[in-house]
Amino acid sequence: MSLREFLRPVRIVLVDTALPENIGSAARAMKTMGLSDLALVRPKLFPDQRANALAAGADDVLEQARIAESLTDAIADCVHAVGCTARLRDIRLPMFEPAAAAQELVTQTRRGPVALVFGAERTGLTNEDLSRCDAAVHIPTEADFSSLNLAQAVQVLAYCVRNAALTEQALPAIPAEPREDPPATIEQMERMFGHFEEALTEIDFFKGRPYGHLMQRLRRMLHRADLDSREVMILRGILAEAQRMARLAAGAVNK
Ligand code: SAH
């Protein structure tokens, strides 16, 4: 398989980017490393001449960029997503250094599209955006000055992804681990988390208490479980049954 083919399923996602210059520089960084799939979530100014100026010949990456209304939409079809964060915060996600994150991304491309997700210049990724990811990656820096320019962070990680793909390409092709059912996509995972929230509310599991923390733990646990689409359906079947029972019980009490 050619290097391009290894890299084709790797999507770079930029969320809430304020400066078109950064979008252009990111496209240039991607193209130098052989990446071409760019998704922009709510870019402030795009298309914009300043993006093209900084792309310096990577205009094709900009032209093909998909625009999305939400991060979930941008990575709906992905089987693995990694959030890039400048801060080592309490995010309850497995945290990787760049080479390890890149290796896992390249390995997962055997199963479907994968994404590297970058936050806005001023604020970075929200905790909500990070909770949609399977893991986080931090480029090691000086402890008191950890925030790289957005496009430079894209460059570092794109380089690591290229290196990981080169290593993978040099290895003898081992067939992907046979699994009967396709991996769960981010969209299926998000629908399942929505269903969990709805059903757990309906069976009064939360007892009126705030449940954000518990949902975060559930998210982390179920992302770690590497579910396939049938397993998601099984869990949702259990939830639906619990909802049915709760409705029956409520009906009996009301009689
Ligand atoms: N002030 C923001 C940083 C935003 S920099 C904050 O404190 O979170 C814009 C984006 O570049 C970040 O959201 C992240 O995706 C990426 N980035 C910057 N520095 C990084 C680092 N050291 N490791 C990983 N990603 C980084």
PDB file of C-alpha atoms and ligand atoms in Angstrom:
ATOM      1  CA  MET A   1       0.000   0.000   0.000  1.00  0.00           C
ATOM      2  CA  SER A   2       1.325   3.476  -0.798  1.00  0.00           C
ATOM      3  CA  LEU A   3       1.991   6.026   1.919  1.00  0.00           C
ATOM      4  CA  ARG A   4      -0.848   8.155   0.511  1.00  0.00           C
ATOM      5  CA  GLU A   5      -3.279   5.309   1.026  1.00  0.00           C
ATOM      6  CA  PHE A   6      -2.197   4.936   4.639  1.00  0.00           C
ATOM      7  CA  LEU A   7      -2.709   8.649   5.182  1.00  0.00           C
ATOM      8  CA  ARG A   8      -5.971   9.111   3.251  1.00  0.00           C
ATOM      9  CA  PRO A   9      -8.286   8.146   6.163  1.00  0.00           C
ATOM     10  CA  VAL A  10      -6.613  10.645   8.535  1.00  0.00           C
ATOM     11  CA  ARG A  11      -8.759  13.777   8.929  1.00  0.00           C
ATOM     12  CA  ILE A  12      -7.572  17.022  10.484  1.00  0.00           C
ATOM     13  CA  VAL A  13     -10.440  18.843  12.198  1.00  0.00           C
ATOM     14  CA  LEU A  14     -10.139  22.497  13.217  1.00  0.00           C
ATOM     15  CA  VAL A  15     -12.865  23.699  15.596  1.00  0.00           C
ATOM     16  CA  ASP A  16     -13.934  27.359  15.836  1.00  0.00           C
ATOM     17  CA  THR A  17     -10.824  28.700  14.124  1.00  0.00           C
ATOM     18  CA  ALA A  18     -10.710  32.496  14.346  1.00  0.00           C
ATOM     19  CA  LEU A  19      -7.865  33.360  11.971  1.00  0.00           C
ATOM     20  CA  PRO A  20      -8.010  32.350   8.300  1.00  0.00           C
ATOM     21  CA  GLU A  21      -4.200  32.555   8.269  1.00  0.00           C
ATOM     22  CA  ASN A  22      -4.100  29.603  10.639  1.00  0.00           C
ATOM     23  CA  ILE A  23      -6.410  27.584   8.381  1.00  0.00           C
ATOM     24  CA  GLY A  24      -4.102  28.264   5.427  1.00  0.00           C
ATOM     25  CA  SER A  25      -0.958  27.412   7.372  1.00  0.00           C
ATOM     26  CA  ALA A  26      -2.588  24.223   8.663  1.00  0.00           C
ATOM     27  CA  ALA A  27      -3.446  23.208   5.086  1.00  0.00           C
ATOM     28  CA  ARG A  28       0.175  23.786   4.104  1.00  0.00           C
ATOM     29  CA  ALA A  29       1.404  21.767   7.088  1.00  0.00           C
ATOM     30  CA  MET A  30      -0.930  18.924   6.104  1.00  0.00           C
ATOM     31  CA  LYS A  31       0.074  18.870   2.453  1.00  0.00           C
ATOM     32  CA  THR A  32       3.802  18.754   3.259  1.00  0.00           C
ATOM     33  CA  MET A  33       3.117  15.591   5.262  1.00  0.00           C
ATOM     34  CA  GLY A  34       0.811  13.955   2.702  1.00  0.00           C
ATOM     35  CA  LEU A  35      -2.488  14.636   4.482  1.00  0.00           C
ATOM     36  CA  SER A  36      -5.426  15.995   2.507  1.00  0.00           C
ATOM     37  CA  ASP A  37      -8.665  15.586   4.484  1.00  0.00           C
ATOM     38  CA  LEU A  38      -9.457  18.861   6.264  1.00  0.00           C
ATOM     39  CA  ALA A  39     -12.698  19.567   8.136  1.00  0.00           C
ATOM     40  CA  LEU A  40     -13.556  22.998   9.533  1.00  0.00           C
ATOM     41  CA  VAL A  41     -16.121  23.299  12.299  1.00  0.00           C
ATOM     42  CA  ARG A  42     -17.710  26.782  12.341  1.00  0.00           C
ATOM     43  CA  PRO A  43     -14.678  28.638  10.916  1.00  0.00           C
ATOM     44  CA  LYS A  44     -15.039  32.340  11.623  1.00  0.00           C
ATOM     45  CA  LEU A  45     -13.799  33.486   8.199  1.00  0.00           C
ATOM     46  CA  PHE A  46     -13.718  30.953   5.393  1.00  0.00           C
ATOM     47  CA  PRO A  47     -13.114  30.932   2.485  1.00  0.00           C
ATOM     48  CA  ASP A  48     -10.759  33.874   2.769  1.00  0.00           C
ATOM     49  CA  GLN A  49      -7.872  35.162   0.697  1.00  0.00           C
ATOM     50  CA  ARG A  50      -5.619  35.201   3.748  1.00  0.00           C
ATOM     51  CA  ALA A  51      -6.077  31.441   4.094  1.00  0.00           C
ATOM     52  CA  ASN A  52      -5.062  30.932   0.460  1.00  0.00           C
ATOM     53  CA  ALA A  53      -2.076  33.243   0.846  1.00  0.00           C
ATOM     54  CA  LEU A  54      -0.706  31.250   3.771  1.00  0.00           C
ATOM     55  CA  ALA A  55      -1.562  27.898   2.176  1.00  0.00           C
ATOM     56  CA  ALA A  56       1.246  28.654  -0.299  1.00  0.00           C
ATOM     57  CA  GLY A  57       0.159  26.108  -2.881  1.00  0.00           C
ATOM     58  CA  ALA A  58      -1.985  23.878  -0.664  1.00  0.00           C
ATOM     59  CA  ASP A  59      -5.118  25.536  -2.099  1.00  0.00           C
ATOM     60  CA  ASP A  60      -6.443  22.120  -3.137  1.00  0.00           C
ATOM     61  CA  VAL A  61      -6.620  21.095   0.542  1.00  0.00           C
ATOM     62  CA  LEU A  62      -8.640  24.261   1.258  1.00  0.00           C
ATOM     63  CA  GLU A  63     -10.925  23.746  -1.733  1.00  0.00           C
ATOM     64  CA  GLN A  64     -11.768  20.214  -0.657  1.00  0.00           C
ATOM     65  CA  ALA A  65     -12.224  21.149   3.007  1.00  0.00           C
ATOM     66  CA  ARG A  66     -15.575  20.166   4.410  1.00  0.00           C
ATOM     67  CA  ILE A  67     -17.404  22.638   6.609  1.00  0.00           C
ATOM     68  CA  ALA A  68     -19.398  21.316   9.572  1.00  0.00           C
ATOM     69  CA  GLU A  69     -21.825  22.828  12.052  1.00  0.00           C
ATOM     70  CA  SER A  70     -20.587  20.735  14.953  1.00  0.00           C
ATOM     71  CA  LEU A  71     -17.666  18.529  15.910  1.00  0.00           C
ATOM     72  CA  THR A  72     -20.007  15.533  16.025  1.00  0.00           C
ATOM     73  CA  ASP A  73     -20.964  16.166  12.392  1.00  0.00           C
ATOM     74  CA  ALA A  74     -17.322  16.546  11.359  1.00  0.00           C
ATOM     75  CA  ILE A  75     -16.303  13.197  12.846  1.00  0.00           C
ATOM     76  CA  ALA A  76     -19.599  11.284  12.639  1.00  0.00           C
ATOM     77  CA  ASP A  77     -18.158   8.568  10.386  1.00  0.00           C
ATOM     78  CA  CYS A  78     -14.849   8.231  12.275  1.00  0.00           C
ATOM     79  CA  VAL A  79     -13.940   5.128  14.261  1.00  0.00           C
ATOM     80  CA  HIS A  80     -11.287   6.897  16.340  1.00  0.00           C
ATOM     81  CA  ALA A  81     -10.777  10.546  17.313  1.00  0.00           C
ATOM     82  CA  VAL A  82      -7.956  12.160  19.243  1.00  0.00           C
ATOM     83  CA  GLY A  83      -8.254  15.654  20.745  1.00  0.00           C
ATOM     84  CA  CYS A  84      -5.140  17.857  20.765  1.00  0.00           C
ATOM     85  CA  THR A  85      -4.762  19.861  23.924  1.00  0.00           C
ATOM     86  CA  ALA A  86      -2.236  22.467  25.022  1.00  0.00           C
ATOM     87  CA  ARG A  87      -3.095  21.988  28.659  1.00  0.00           C
ATOM     88  CA  LEU A  88      -2.745  18.915  30.823  1.00  0.00           C
ATOM     89  CA  ARG A  89      -6.194  19.225  32.317  1.00  0.00           C
ATOM     90  CA  ASP A  90      -8.393  16.863  34.198  1.00  0.00           C
ATOM     91  CA  ILE A  91     -10.180  15.478  31.189  1.00  0.00           C
ATOM     92  CA  ARG A  92     -10.714  11.852  32.166  1.00  0.00           C
ATOM     93  CA  LEU A  93      -9.391  10.655  28.816  1.00  0.00           C
ATOM     94  CA  PRO A  94      -6.365   8.511  28.077  1.00  0.00           C
ATOM     95  CA  MET A  95      -3.541  10.974  27.371  1.00  0.00           C
ATOM     96  CA  PHE A  96      -0.834  10.147  24.833  1.00  0.00           C
ATOM     97  CA  GLU A  97       2.357  11.721  23.668  1.00  0.00           C
ATOM     98  CA  PRO A  98       2.427  12.492  19.923  1.00  0.00           C
ATOM     99  CA  ALA A  99       4.223   9.386  18.590  1.00  0.00           C
ATOM    100  CA  ALA A 100       1.957   6.987  20.494  1.00  0.00           C
ATOM    101  CA  ALA A 101      -1.190   8.866  19.495  1.00  0.00           C
ATOM    102  CA  ALA A 102      -0.078   8.877  15.856  1.00  0.00           C
ATOM    103  CA  GLN A 103       0.658   5.165  15.913  1.00  0.00           C
ATOM    104  CA  GLU A 104      -2.792   4.377  17.334  1.00  0.00           C
ATOM    105  CA  LEU A 105      -4.437   6.618  14.712  1.00  0.00           C
ATOM    106  CA  VAL A 106      -2.612   4.888  11.868  1.00  0.00           C
ATOM    107  CA  THR A 107      -3.469   1.446  13.282  1.00  0.00           C
ATOM    108  CA  GLN A 108      -7.145   2.428  13.512  1.00  0.00           C
ATOM    109  CA  THR A 109      -7.216   3.517   9.848  1.00  0.00           C
ATOM    110  CA  ARG A 110      -7.579  -0.180   9.035  1.00  0.00           C
ATOM    111  CA  ARG A 111     -11.088   0.044  10.466  1.00  0.00           C
ATOM    112  CA  GLY A 112     -12.252   3.379   9.031  1.00  0.00           C
ATOM    113  CA  PRO A 113     -11.661   7.138   9.000  1.00  0.00           C
ATOM    114  CA  VAL A 114      -9.870   8.670  12.002  1.00  0.00           C
ATOM    115  CA  ALA A 115      -9.556  12.262  13.224  1.00  0.00           C
ATOM    116  CA  LEU A 116      -7.123  14.607  14.939  1.00  0.00           C
ATOM    117  CA  VAL A 117      -9.127  17.441  16.485  1.00  0.00           C
ATOM    118  CA  PHE A 118      -7.731  20.932  17.218  1.00  0.00           C
ATOM    119  CA  GLY A 119      -9.320  23.704  19.250  1.00  0.00           C
ATOM    120  CA  ALA A 120      -9.740  27.460  18.832  1.00  0.00           C
ATOM    121  CA  GLU A 121      -6.745  29.769  19.158  1.00  0.00           C
ATOM    122  CA  ARG A 122      -7.853  31.498  22.328  1.00  0.00           C
ATOM    123  CA  THR A 123      -9.720  28.841  24.210  1.00  0.00           C
ATOM    124  CA  GLY A 124      -8.667  25.444  22.894  1.00  0.00           C
ATOM    125  CA  LEU A 125     -11.107  22.527  22.840  1.00  0.00           C
ATOM    126  CA  THR A 126     -14.037  22.592  25.232  1.00  0.00           C
ATOM    127  CA  ASN A 127     -14.418  19.689  27.637  1.00  0.00           C
ATOM    128  CA  GLU A 128     -17.546  18.762  25.704  1.00  0.00           C
ATOM    129  CA  ASP A 129     -15.560  18.515  22.460  1.00  0.00           C
ATOM    130  CA  LEU A 130     -12.900  16.426  24.199  1.00  0.00           C
ATOM    131  CA  SER A 131     -15.549  14.082  25.568  1.00  0.00           C
ATOM    132  CA  ARG A 132     -16.412  13.149  21.975  1.00  0.00           C
ATOM    133  CA  CYS A 133     -12.860  11.881  21.481  1.00  0.00           C
ATOM    134  CA  ASP A 134     -11.382   8.506  22.384  1.00  0.00           C
ATOM    135  CA  ALA A 135      -8.100   9.947  23.618  1.00  0.00           C
ATOM    136  CA  ALA A 136      -6.140  13.178  23.991  1.00  0.00           C
ATOM    137  CA  VAL A 137      -2.660  14.117  22.844  1.00  0.00           C
ATOM    138  CA  HIS A 138      -0.332  16.754  24.252  1.00  0.00           C
ATOM    139  CA  ILE A 139       2.864  17.914  22.563  1.00  0.00           C
ATOM    140  CA  PRO A 140       5.355  18.107  25.426  1.00  0.00           C
ATOM    141  CA  THR A 141       6.476  21.690  26.063  1.00  0.00           C
ATOM    142  CA  GLU A 142       7.831  23.930  28.786  1.00  0.00           C
ATOM    143  CA  ALA A 143       5.406  23.591  31.702  1.00  0.00           C
ATOM    144  CA  ASP A 144       4.686  27.325  31.913  1.00  0.00           C
ATOM    145  CA  PHE A 145       4.443  27.968  28.152  1.00  0.00           C
ATOM    146  CA  SER A 146       2.590  25.076  26.602  1.00  0.00           C
ATOM    147  CA  SER A 147       0.448  26.585  23.866  1.00  0.00           C
ATOM    148  CA  LEU A 148       1.747  26.217  20.307  1.00  0.00           C
ATOM    149  CA  ASN A 149       0.346  28.194  17.418  1.00  0.00           C
ATOM    150  CA  LEU A 150      -2.555  26.161  15.983  1.00  0.00           C
ATOM    151  CA  ALA A 151      -0.930  25.487  12.593  1.00  0.00           C
ATOM    152  CA  GLN A 152       2.372  24.595  14.233  1.00  0.00           C
ATOM    153  CA  ALA A 153       0.593  22.052  16.426  1.00  0.00           C
ATOM    154  CA  VAL A 154      -0.964  20.627  13.234  1.00  0.00           C
ATOM    155  CA  GLN A 155       2.532  20.453  11.713  1.00  0.00           C
ATOM    156  CA  VAL A 156       4.046  18.542  14.637  1.00  0.00           C
ATOM    157  CA  LEU A 157       1.230  16.016  14.775  1.00  0.00           C
ATOM    158  CA  ALA A 158       1.015  15.608  10.997  1.00  0.00           C
ATOM    159  CA  TYR A 159       4.740  14.827  10.999  1.00  0.00           C
ATOM    160  CA  CYS A 160       4.208  12.189  13.705  1.00  0.00           C
ATOM    161  CA  VAL A 161       1.330  10.665  11.744  1.00  0.00           C
ATOM    162  CA  ARG A 162       3.502  10.506   8.631  1.00  0.00           C
ATOM    163  CA  ASN A 163       6.282   8.811  10.592  1.00  0.00           C
ATOM    164  CA  ALA A 164       3.864   6.291  12.058  1.00  0.00           C
ATOM    165  CA  ALA A 165       2.483   5.552   8.587  1.00  0.00           C
ATOM    166  CA  LEU A 166       6.002   5.066   7.216  1.00  0.00           C
ATOM    167  CA  THR A 167       6.748   2.559   9.972  1.00  0.00           C
ATOM    168  CA  GLU A 168       3.443   0.787   9.395  1.00  0.00           C
ATOM    169  CA  GLN A 169       4.102   0.673   5.650  1.00  0.00           C
ATOM    170  CA  ALA A 170       7.490  -0.978   6.205  1.00  0.00           C
ATOM    171  CA  LEU A 171       5.943  -3.787   8.268  1.00  0.00           C
ATOM    172  CA  PRO A 172       4.634  -6.923   6.573  1.00  0.00           C
ATOM    173  CA  ALA A 173       0.912  -6.523   6.010  1.00  0.00           C
ATOM    174  CA  ILE A 174      -0.922  -8.258   8.811  1.00  0.00           C
ATOM    175  CA  PRO A 175      -4.625  -8.590   8.120  1.00  0.00           C
ATOM    176  CA  ALA A 176      -6.768  -6.506  10.455  1.00  0.00           C
ATOM    177  CA  GLU A 177      -8.014  -8.421  13.449  1.00  0.00           C
ATOM    178  CA  PRO A 178     -11.117 -10.188  12.196  1.00  0.00           C
ATOM    179  CA  ARG A 179     -14.250  -8.804  13.813  1.00  0.00           C
ATOM    180  CA  GLU A 180     -17.695  -9.807  12.759  1.00  0.00           C
ATOM    181  CA  ASP A 181     -19.267  -6.392  13.001  1.00  0.00           C
ATOM    182  CA  PRO A 182     -18.041  -2.960  11.887  1.00  0.00           C
ATOM    183  CA  PRO A 183     -16.618  -0.668  14.568  1.00  0.00           C
ATOM    184  CA  ALA A 184     -18.981   1.813  16.174  1.00  0.00           C
ATOM    185  CA  THR A 185     -18.675   5.262  14.622  1.00  0.00           C
ATOM    186  CA  ILE A 186     -18.563   8.464  16.675  1.00  0.00           C
ATOM    187  CA  GLU A 187     -22.140   9.163  15.553  1.00  0.00           C
ATOM    188  CA  GLN A 188     -23.361   5.794  16.887  1.00  0.00           C
ATOM    189  CA  MET A 189     -21.472   6.390  20.137  1.00  0.00           C
ATOM    190  CA  GLU A 190     -23.006   9.870  20.528  1.00  0.00           C
ATOM    191  CA  ARG A 191     -26.531   8.547  19.887  1.00  0.00           C
ATOM    192  CA  MET A 192     -25.896   5.850  22.501  1.00  0.00           C
ATOM    193  CA  PHE A 193     -24.720   8.416  25.086  1.00  0.00           C
ATOM    194  CA  GLY A 194     -27.842  10.472  24.382  1.00  0.00           C
ATOM    195  CA  HIS A 195     -29.936   7.338  24.915  1.00  0.00           C
ATOM    196  CA  PHE A 196     -28.105   6.593  28.188  1.00  0.00           C
ATOM    197  CA  GLU A 197     -28.881  10.074  29.468  1.00  0.00           C
ATOM    198  CA  GLU A 198     -32.532   9.788  28.491  1.00  0.00           C
ATOM    199  CA  ALA A 199     -33.036   6.279  29.876  1.00  0.00           C
ATOM    200  CA  LEU A 200     -31.132   6.863  33.120  1.00  0.00           C
ATOM    201  CA  THR A 201     -33.255   9.974  33.691  1.00  0.00           C
ATOM    202  CA  GLU A 202     -36.408   8.001  32.975  1.00  0.00           C
ATOM    203  CA  ILE A 203     -35.569   5.214  35.420  1.00  0.00           C
ATOM    204  CA  ASP A 204     -34.586   7.951  37.934  1.00  0.00           C
ATOM    205  CA  PHE A 205     -31.045   6.693  38.244  1.00  0.00           C
ATOM    206  CA  PHE A 206     -29.719  10.202  38.864  1.00  0.00           C
ATOM    207  CA  LYS A 207     -32.223  10.963  41.658  1.00  0.00           C
ATOM    208  CA  GLY A 208     -32.282  14.609  40.615  1.00  0.00           C
ATOM    209  CA  ARG A 209     -28.551  15.040  41.261  1.00  0.00           C
ATOM    210  CA  PRO A 210     -26.201  16.601  38.694  1.00  0.00           C
ATOM    211  CA  TYR A 211     -25.055  13.813  36.411  1.00  0.00           C
ATOM    212  CA  GLY A 212     -22.383  15.409  34.229  1.00  0.00           C
ATOM    213  CA  HIS A 213     -19.584  13.695  36.083  1.00  0.00           C
ATOM    214  CA  LEU A 214     -21.196  10.297  35.873  1.00  0.00           C
ATOM    215  CA  MET A 215     -21.866  10.715  32.145  1.00  0.00           C
ATOM    216  CA  GLN A 216     -18.180  11.584  31.673  1.00  0.00           C
ATOM    217  CA  ARG A 217     -17.191   8.369  33.408  1.00  0.00           C
ATOM    218  CA  LEU A 218     -19.618   6.372  31.279  1.00  0.00           C
ATOM    219  CA  ARG A 219     -18.199   8.002  28.158  1.00  0.00           C
ATOM    220  CA  ARG A 220     -14.648   7.196  29.142  1.00  0.00           C
ATOM    221  CA  MET A 221     -15.540   3.608  30.047  1.00  0.00           C
ATOM    222  CA  LEU A 222     -17.446   2.931  26.827  1.00  0.00           C
ATOM    223  CA  HIS A 223     -14.867   4.610  24.578  1.00  0.00           C
ATOM    224  CA  ARG A 224     -12.253   2.377  26.200  1.00  0.00           C
ATOM    225  CA  ALA A 225     -14.373  -0.693  25.452  1.00  0.00           C
ATOM    226  CA  ASP A 226     -13.765  -0.224  21.698  1.00  0.00           C
ATOM    227  CA  LEU A 227     -17.361  -1.186  20.892  1.00  0.00           C
ATOM    228  CA  ASP A 228     -18.558  -2.448  17.539  1.00  0.00           C
ATOM    229  CA  SER A 229     -21.895  -1.379  16.072  1.00  0.00           C
ATOM    230  CA  ARG A 230     -23.736  -4.499  17.206  1.00  0.00           C
ATOM    231  CA  GLU A 231     -22.532  -4.041  20.771  1.00  0.00           C
ATOM    232  CA  VAL A 232     -23.904  -0.498  20.677  1.00  0.00           C
ATOM    233  CA  MET A 233     -27.256  -1.908  19.548  1.00  0.00           C
ATOM    234  CA  ILE A 234     -27.206  -4.457  22.402  1.00  0.00           C
ATOM    235  CA  LEU A 235     -26.624  -1.741  25.007  1.00  0.00           C
ATOM    236  CA  ARG A 236     -29.335   0.424  23.467  1.00  0.00           C
ATOM    237  CA  GLY A 237     -31.688  -2.571  23.464  1.00  0.00           C
ATOM    238  CA  ILE A 238     -31.129  -2.954  27.208  1.00  0.00           C
ATOM    239  CA  LEU A 239     -31.803   0.762  27.718  1.00  0.00           C
ATOM    240  CA  ALA A 240     -34.994   0.598  25.673  1.00  0.00           C
ATOM    241  CA  GLU A 241     -36.206  -2.353  27.738  1.00  0.00           C
ATOM    242  CA  ALA A 242     -35.454  -0.496  30.984  1.00  0.00           C
ATOM    243  CA  GLN A 243     -37.442   2.468  29.647  1.00  0.00           C
ATOM    244  CA  ARG A 244     -40.344   0.196  28.734  1.00  0.00           C
ATOM    245  CA  MET A 245     -40.384  -1.318  32.224  1.00  0.00           C
ATOM    246  CA  ALA A 246     -40.213   2.126  33.844  1.00  0.00           C
ATOM    247  CA  ARG A 247     -43.171   3.280  31.752  1.00  0.00           C
ATOM    248  CA  LEU A 248     -45.146   0.150  32.664  1.00  0.00           C
ATOM    249  CA  ALA A 249     -44.355   0.658  36.363  1.00  0.00           C
ATOM    250  CA  ALA A 250     -45.347   4.333  36.148  1.00  0.00           C
ATOM    251  CA  GLY A 251     -48.616   3.284  34.491  1.00  0.00           C
ATOM    252  CA  ALA A 252     -49.296   0.748  37.284  1.00  0.00           C
ATOM    253  CA  VAL A 253     -48.624   3.361  39.986  1.00  0.00           C
ATOM    254  CA  ASN A 254     -50.892   5.903  38.302  1.00  0.00           C
ATOM    255  CA  LYS A 255     -53.822   3.480  38.130  1.00  0.00           C
TER     256      LYS A 255
HETATM  257  N1  SAH B   1      -5.104  28.819  24.810  1.00  0.00           N
HETATM  258  C1  SAH B   1      -5.504  27.524  24.397  1.00  0.00           C
HETATM  259  C2  SAH B   1      -4.536  26.994  23.357  1.00  0.00           C
HETATM  260  C3  SAH B   1      -5.060  27.078  22.026  1.00  0.00           C
HETATM  261  S1  SAH B   1      -3.865  26.731  20.819  1.00  0.00           S
HETATM  262  C4  SAH B   1      -5.542  26.565  25.551  1.00  0.00           C
HETATM  263  O1  SAH B   1      -5.015  26.890  26.591  1.00  0.00           O
HETATM  264  O2  SAH B   1      -6.086  25.470  25.425  1.00  0.00           O
HETATM  265  C5  SAH B   1      -4.912  26.068  19.560  1.00  0.00           C
HETATM  266  C6  SAH B   1      -4.914  24.569  19.472  1.00  0.00           C
HETATM  267  O3  SAH B   1      -3.623  24.091  19.090  1.00  0.00           O
HETATM  268  C7  SAH B   1      -5.246  23.824  20.754  1.00  0.00           C
HETATM  269  O4  SAH B   1      -6.630  23.755  20.999  1.00  0.00           O
HETATM  270  C8  SAH B   1      -4.661  22.450  20.439  1.00  0.00           C
HETATM  271  O5  SAH B   1      -5.560  21.715  19.625  1.00  0.00           O
HETATM  272  C9  SAH B   1      -3.405  22.797  19.644  1.00  0.00           C
HETATM  273  N2  SAH B   1      -2.221  22.857  20.517  1.00  0.00           N
HETATM  274  C10 SAH B   1      -1.524  23.946  20.894  1.00  0.00           C
HETATM  275  N3  SAH B   1      -0.510  23.603  21.706  1.00  0.00           N
HETATM  276  C11 SAH B   1      -0.554  22.255  21.852  1.00  0.00           C
HETATM  277  C12 SAH B   1       0.219  21.293  22.564  1.00  0.00           C
HETATM  278  N4  SAH B   1       1.238  21.638  23.339  1.00  0.00           N
HETATM  279  N5  SAH B   1      -0.126  19.989  22.454  1.00  0.00           N
HETATM  280  C13 SAH B   1      -1.188  19.604  21.691  1.00  0.00           C
HETATM  281  N6  SAH B   1      -1.954  20.468  21.000  1.00  0.00           N
HETATM  282  C14 SAH B   1      -1.650  21.769  21.075  1.00  0.00           C
END
